[in-house]
Each structure stands twice: as structure tokens, then as C-alpha cells.
Amino acid sequence: VALHMDHVTDMRLLRTAADAGFSSAMFDAGAQPYAENLAATRAAAQWAHGAGLWLEAELGYVGGKPDAPASAHAAGVRTDPHEAARYVADTGVDALAVAVGSSHAMTERSATLDHALIERLREAVPVPLVLHGSSGVGDDDLRQAVQAGIVKVNIGTALNVAFTGAVRETLAERPDLTDPRPYVAHGRETMAETVRVLLGVVSG
């Protein structure tokens, strides 16, 4: 188990990670042009390694970000294997988040992944591949993505949906409730069960 700081875009924030107890971080310069992304990520990786942190980066456009409105299926947004291999070599990052058809913040599991591209990326890139936006990917697609070469699977929105749904359920059943502990506990338990189920999916 690791404490991971995700989607850091500011070097000043990244520099607080080690003292705050994080052992890994994801530096996200994916919205920048390639040359700027590479330079910023190389500097982030050099600092992170000096501080004893594992560093993940992103190349390509994973949909759903507010600062980059392109679709995850638009032309030119997928991660190119040859470019990814050069990027990893030039930055020294420890893992690479790749754009293969998923989108952040999806509440429906309707994303379509490019499994052939994942296989090509696995062959080209020597570090673990990361799938962001995994909440929008169905169970079978997640299993296939892992088999194709994804090593780290990021799931966040599905946990938020589970927690919030359980809170709403408790408050609907007990409208006079003012103590937050019962609905927070139900939310936490439901989220934990969602984690358990999804761990079974990605490790099966």
C-alpha cells in the first residue's frame, strides 16, 4: 500500500509530497505541448528521485479534464508507442499514464478501450503502464486491459458514486437524522465494498 499524490501540475505542490508522507506522485503536464511536457516532467522526475519518490507522468490526452476539452476518441489524442518510449527514456519517469480511450470522471461504464494499442505500448515502454479514468470502463474491458499490459488502474469516481449514493440512501430513509456519523459510516462501508469488488476485477 502506498500513499500517492495524483495529478500534480505545480512543482511547488510536488515538493511538499515527501515531507507530507507520500511515497509516490503523478506529475501531470499532459495538457502542455510535447516539448514543454517533457522538460517539466524531466525536472519533476529528477526532483522526485532525489527525494526518494516514485514518479508517474502522462502522455496523450485522457478525456474528461476541464483544461483540455477534446474527446478521448478525437484524432491525435491517443498515446503513440514510439513517442512514449522516447518520452520515458528522456524523462526518467517510473510509470506512464496512457491515453487509450478512457475519460476521467465518468459515472457510466461505457468507455471503449483500444486494447491493441495497450499491447503495442506495453511492448514499446519499459515502465509500468497506468490507466486513468477507469471508473468509466466495464469489468470485462478492465480485465482485458490488465491482460494487455496495464499495471496500475486508477479508480476514483466509482468510489465517489458509491459513497454519495449510500449517504443519500441513509438520509432518504432517515430524514430527521442530524448526526453525520451514521450516513458517513454507511458511505464508507459501501465504498469499501466497491473497492473489494473492483480489486477482484483487476486481479482476476
GROMACS .gro file of C-alpha atoms in nm:
model
  204
    1VAL     CA    1   0.000   0.000   0.000
    2ALA     CA    2   0.135   0.342  -0.096
    3LEU     CA    3   0.023   0.699  -0.029
    4HIS     CA    4   0.010   0.859  -0.375
    5MET     CA    5  -0.033   1.226  -0.471
    6ASP     CA    6  -0.220   1.228  -0.803
    7HIS     CA    7  -0.238   1.480  -1.091
    8VAL     CA    8   0.009   1.734  -0.955
    9THR     CA    9   0.055   2.022  -1.201
   10ASP     CA   10   0.256   2.258  -0.980
   11MET     CA   11   0.618   2.187  -0.884
   12ARG     CA   12   0.568   2.375  -0.560
   13LEU     CA   13   0.297   2.130  -0.459
   14LEU     CA   14   0.506   1.832  -0.570
   15ARG     CA   15   0.789   1.950  -0.346
   16THR     CA   16   0.563   1.911  -0.041
   17ALA     CA   17   0.498   1.542  -0.115
   18ALA     CA   18   0.792   1.382   0.063
   19ASP     CA   19   0.752   1.580   0.386
   20ALA     CA   20   0.377   1.508   0.385
   21GLY     CA   21   0.444   1.132   0.380
   22PHE     CA   22   0.377   1.047   0.017
   23SER     CA   23   0.593   0.777  -0.143
   24SER     CA   24   0.478   0.839  -0.499
   25ALA     CA   25   0.329   1.113  -0.711
   26MET     CA   26   0.189   1.169  -1.058
   27PHE     CA   27   0.316   1.486  -1.225
   28ASP     CA   28   0.067   1.586  -1.493
   29ALA     CA   29   0.199   1.807  -1.770
   30GLY     CA   30  -0.015   1.626  -2.026
   31ALA     CA   31  -0.203   1.939  -2.134
   32GLN     CA   32   0.121   2.109  -2.242
   33PRO     CA   33   0.284   2.074  -2.586
   34TYR     CA   34   0.523   1.780  -2.606
   35ALA     CA   35   0.848   1.975  -2.558
   36GLU     CA   36   0.715   2.163  -2.254
   37ASN     CA   37   0.565   1.844  -2.109
   38LEU     CA   38   0.896   1.663  -2.147
   39ALA     CA   39   1.104   1.941  -1.990
   40ALA     CA   40   0.870   1.990  -1.694
   41THR     CA   41   0.834   1.617  -1.633
   42ARG     CA   42   1.209   1.556  -1.653
   43ALA     CA   43   1.263   1.822  -1.385
   44ALA     CA   44   0.985   1.671  -1.173
   45ALA     CA   45   1.133   1.322  -1.203
   46GLN     CA   46   1.482   1.443  -1.111
   47TRP     CA   47   1.347   1.616  -0.801
   48ALA     CA   48   1.124   1.320  -0.705
   49HIS     CA   49   1.404   1.066  -0.733
   50GLY     CA   50   1.629   1.288  -0.525
   51ALA     CA   51   1.359   1.295  -0.259
   52GLY     CA   52   1.307   0.918  -0.273
   53LEU     CA   53   0.970   0.933  -0.453
   54TRP     CA   54   0.840   0.719  -0.740
   55LEU     CA   55   0.708   0.943  -1.020
   56GLU     CA   56   0.433   0.878  -1.274
   57ALA     CA   57   0.363   1.101  -1.575
   58GLU     CA   58   0.107   1.120  -1.856
   59LEU     CA   59   0.146   1.133  -2.232
   60GLY     CA   60  -0.152   1.178  -2.461
   61TYR     CA   61  -0.495   1.306  -2.363
   62VAL     CA   62  -0.709   1.109  -2.121
   63GLY     CA   63  -1.059   1.256  -2.161
   64GLY     CA   64  -1.264   1.437  -1.901
   65LYS     CA   65  -1.019   1.707  -1.791
   66PRO     CA   66  -1.155   2.062  -1.771
   67ASP     CA   67  -0.840   2.217  -1.920
   68ALA     CA   68  -0.845   2.011  -2.241
   69PRO     CA   69  -1.191   1.977  -2.396
   70ALA     CA   70  -1.101   1.726  -2.671
   71SER     CA   71  -1.278   1.391  -2.672
   72ALA     CA   72  -1.087   1.080  -2.566
   73HIS     CA   73  -1.171   0.948  -2.912
   74ALA     CA   74  -1.058   1.252  -3.114
   75ALA     CA   75  -0.783   1.214  -3.372
   76GLY     CA   76  -0.433   1.256  -3.236
   77VAL     CA   77  -0.508   1.227  -2.864
   78ARG     CA   78  -0.403   0.863  -2.814
   79THR     CA   79  -0.055   0.786  -2.685
   80ASP     CA   80   0.187   0.695  -2.963
   81PRO     CA   81   0.409   0.397  -2.866
   82HIS     CA   82   0.727   0.526  -3.029
   83GLU     CA   83   0.684   0.872  -2.880
   84ALA     CA   84   0.607   0.714  -2.542
   85ALA     CA   85   0.928   0.512  -2.549
   86ARG     CA   86   1.133   0.826  -2.621
   87TYR     CA   87   0.943   1.023  -2.357
   88VAL     CA   88   1.011   0.768  -2.084
   89ALA     CA   89   1.378   0.747  -2.181
   90ASP     CA   90   1.416   1.126  -2.187
   91THR     CA   91   1.226   1.200  -1.863
   92GLY     CA   92   1.328   0.903  -1.648
   93VAL     CA   93   0.975   0.856  -1.509
   94ASP     CA   94   0.885   0.536  -1.324
   95ALA     CA   95   0.539   0.482  -1.477
   96LEU     CA   96   0.338   0.623  -1.765
   97ALA     CA   97  -0.033   0.703  -1.779
   98VAL     CA   98  -0.150   0.644  -2.135
   99ALA     CA   99  -0.443   0.764  -2.345
  100VAL     CA  100  -0.620   0.457  -2.482
  101GLY     CA  101  -0.987   0.562  -2.481
  102SER     CA  102  -1.084   0.624  -2.118
  103SER     CA  103  -1.206   0.952  -1.966
  104HIS     CA  104  -1.188   1.096  -1.617
  105ALA     CA  105  -1.500   1.148  -1.404
  106MET     CA  106  -1.729   0.911  -1.595
  107THR     CA  107  -2.032   0.794  -1.395
  108GLU     CA  108  -2.141   0.540  -1.657
  109ARG     CA  109  -1.920   0.245  -1.754
  110SER     CA  110  -1.937   0.298  -2.130
  111ALA     CA  111  -1.576   0.378  -2.228
  112THR     CA  112  -1.424   0.177  -2.512
  113LEU     CA  113  -1.054   0.097  -2.480
  114ASP     CA  114  -0.805   0.030  -2.757
  115HIS     CA  115  -0.656  -0.299  -2.636
  116ALA     CA  116  -0.435  -0.338  -2.942
  117LEU     CA  117  -0.277  -0.002  -2.861
  118ILE     CA  118  -0.222  -0.108  -2.500
  119GLU     CA  119  -0.034  -0.415  -2.624
  120ARG     CA  120   0.181  -0.201  -2.854
  121LEU     CA  121   0.255   0.040  -2.568
  122ARG     CA  122   0.349  -0.248  -2.339
  123GLU     CA  123   0.599  -0.371  -2.597
  124ALA     CA  124   0.748  -0.024  -2.651
  125VAL     CA  125   0.754   0.122  -2.300
  126PRO     CA  126   0.983  -0.028  -2.031
  127VAL     CA  127   0.795   0.111  -1.728
  128PRO     CA  128   0.450   0.017  -1.587
  129LEU     CA  129   0.151   0.148  -1.784
  130VAL     CA  130  -0.126   0.329  -1.596
  131LEU     CA  131  -0.494   0.357  -1.690
  132HIS     CA  132  -0.667   0.673  -1.570
  133GLY     CA  133  -1.044   0.718  -1.599
  134SER     CA  134  -1.105   0.354  -1.513
  135SER     CA  135  -1.440   0.420  -1.342
  136GLY     CA  136  -1.593   0.451  -1.687
  137VAL     CA  137  -1.462   0.113  -1.803
  138GLY     CA  138  -1.667  -0.206  -1.769
  139ASP     CA  139  -1.542  -0.514  -1.583
  140ASP     CA  140  -1.460  -0.720  -1.892
  141ASP     CA  141  -1.278  -0.429  -2.053
  142LEU     CA  142  -1.078  -0.370  -1.733
  143ARG     CA  143  -0.975  -0.734  -1.718
  144GLN     CA  144  -0.872  -0.726  -2.083
  145ALA     CA  145  -0.675  -0.404  -2.030
  146VAL     CA  146  -0.476  -0.566  -1.749
  147GLN     CA  147  -0.411  -0.870  -1.965
  148ALA     CA  148  -0.298  -0.641  -2.248
  149GLY     CA  149  -0.041  -0.465  -2.030
  150ILE     CA  150  -0.196  -0.214  -1.788
  151VAL     CA  151  -0.027  -0.245  -1.447
  152LYS     CA  152  -0.180   0.038  -1.239
  153VAL     CA  153  -0.556   0.102  -1.260
  154ASN     CA  154  -0.682   0.436  -1.123
  155ILE     CA  155  -1.039   0.429  -0.994
  156GLY     CA  156  -1.185   0.731  -0.815
  157THR     CA  157  -1.524   0.841  -0.947
  158ALA     CA  158  -1.680   0.497  -0.889
  159LEU     CA  159  -1.588   0.528  -0.522
  160ASN     CA  160  -1.738   0.876  -0.502
  161VAL     CA  161  -2.058   0.748  -0.662
  162ALA     CA  162  -2.078   0.460  -0.415
  163PHE     CA  163  -2.016   0.682  -0.112
  164THR     CA  164  -2.256   0.958  -0.217
  165GLY     CA  165  -2.528   0.712  -0.314
  166ALA     CA  166  -2.511   0.545   0.026
  167VAL     CA  167  -2.526   0.880   0.205
  168ARG     CA  168  -2.833   0.980   0.003
  169GLU     CA  169  -2.993   0.644   0.076
  170THR     CA  170  -2.946   0.684   0.452
  171LEU     CA  171  -3.075   1.042   0.453
  172ALA     CA  172  -3.381   0.943   0.247
  173GLU     CA  173  -3.462   0.666   0.494
  174ARG     CA  174  -3.395   0.886   0.799
  175PRO     CA  175  -3.487   1.245   0.700
  176ASP     CA  176  -3.470   1.367   1.061
  177LEU     CA  177  -3.109   1.249   1.103
  178THR     CA  178  -2.869   1.525   1.207
  179ASP     CA  179  -2.575   1.319   1.333
  180PRO     CA  180  -2.340   1.265   1.036
  181ARG     CA  181  -2.182   0.951   1.177
  182PRO     CA  182  -2.449   0.701   1.059
  183TYR     CA  183  -2.459   0.822   0.699
  184VAL     CA  184  -2.083   0.868   0.677
  185ALA     CA  185  -2.033   0.517   0.813
  186HIS     CA  186  -2.275   0.373   0.556
  187GLY     CA  187  -2.098   0.565   0.281
  188ARG     CA  188  -1.759   0.438   0.393
  189GLU     CA  189  -1.879   0.078   0.416
  190THR     CA  190  -2.036   0.095   0.070
  191MET     CA  191  -1.723   0.249  -0.078
  192ALA     CA  192  -1.509  -0.021   0.083
  193GLU     CA  193  -1.729  -0.292  -0.070
  194THR     CA  194  -1.692  -0.125  -0.411
  195VAL     CA  195  -1.314  -0.132  -0.367
  196ARG     CA  196  -1.328  -0.501  -0.276
  197VAL     CA  197  -1.531  -0.586  -0.587
  198LEU     CA  198  -1.308  -0.382  -0.820
  199LEU     CA  199  -0.991  -0.536  -0.673
  200GLY     CA  200  -1.136  -0.871  -0.769
  201VAL     CA  201  -1.197  -0.746  -1.122
  202VAL     CA  202  -0.846  -0.612  -1.188
  203SER     CA  203  -0.666  -0.900  -1.016
  204GLY     CA  204  -0.882  -1.176  -1.172
   0.00000   0.00000   0.00000
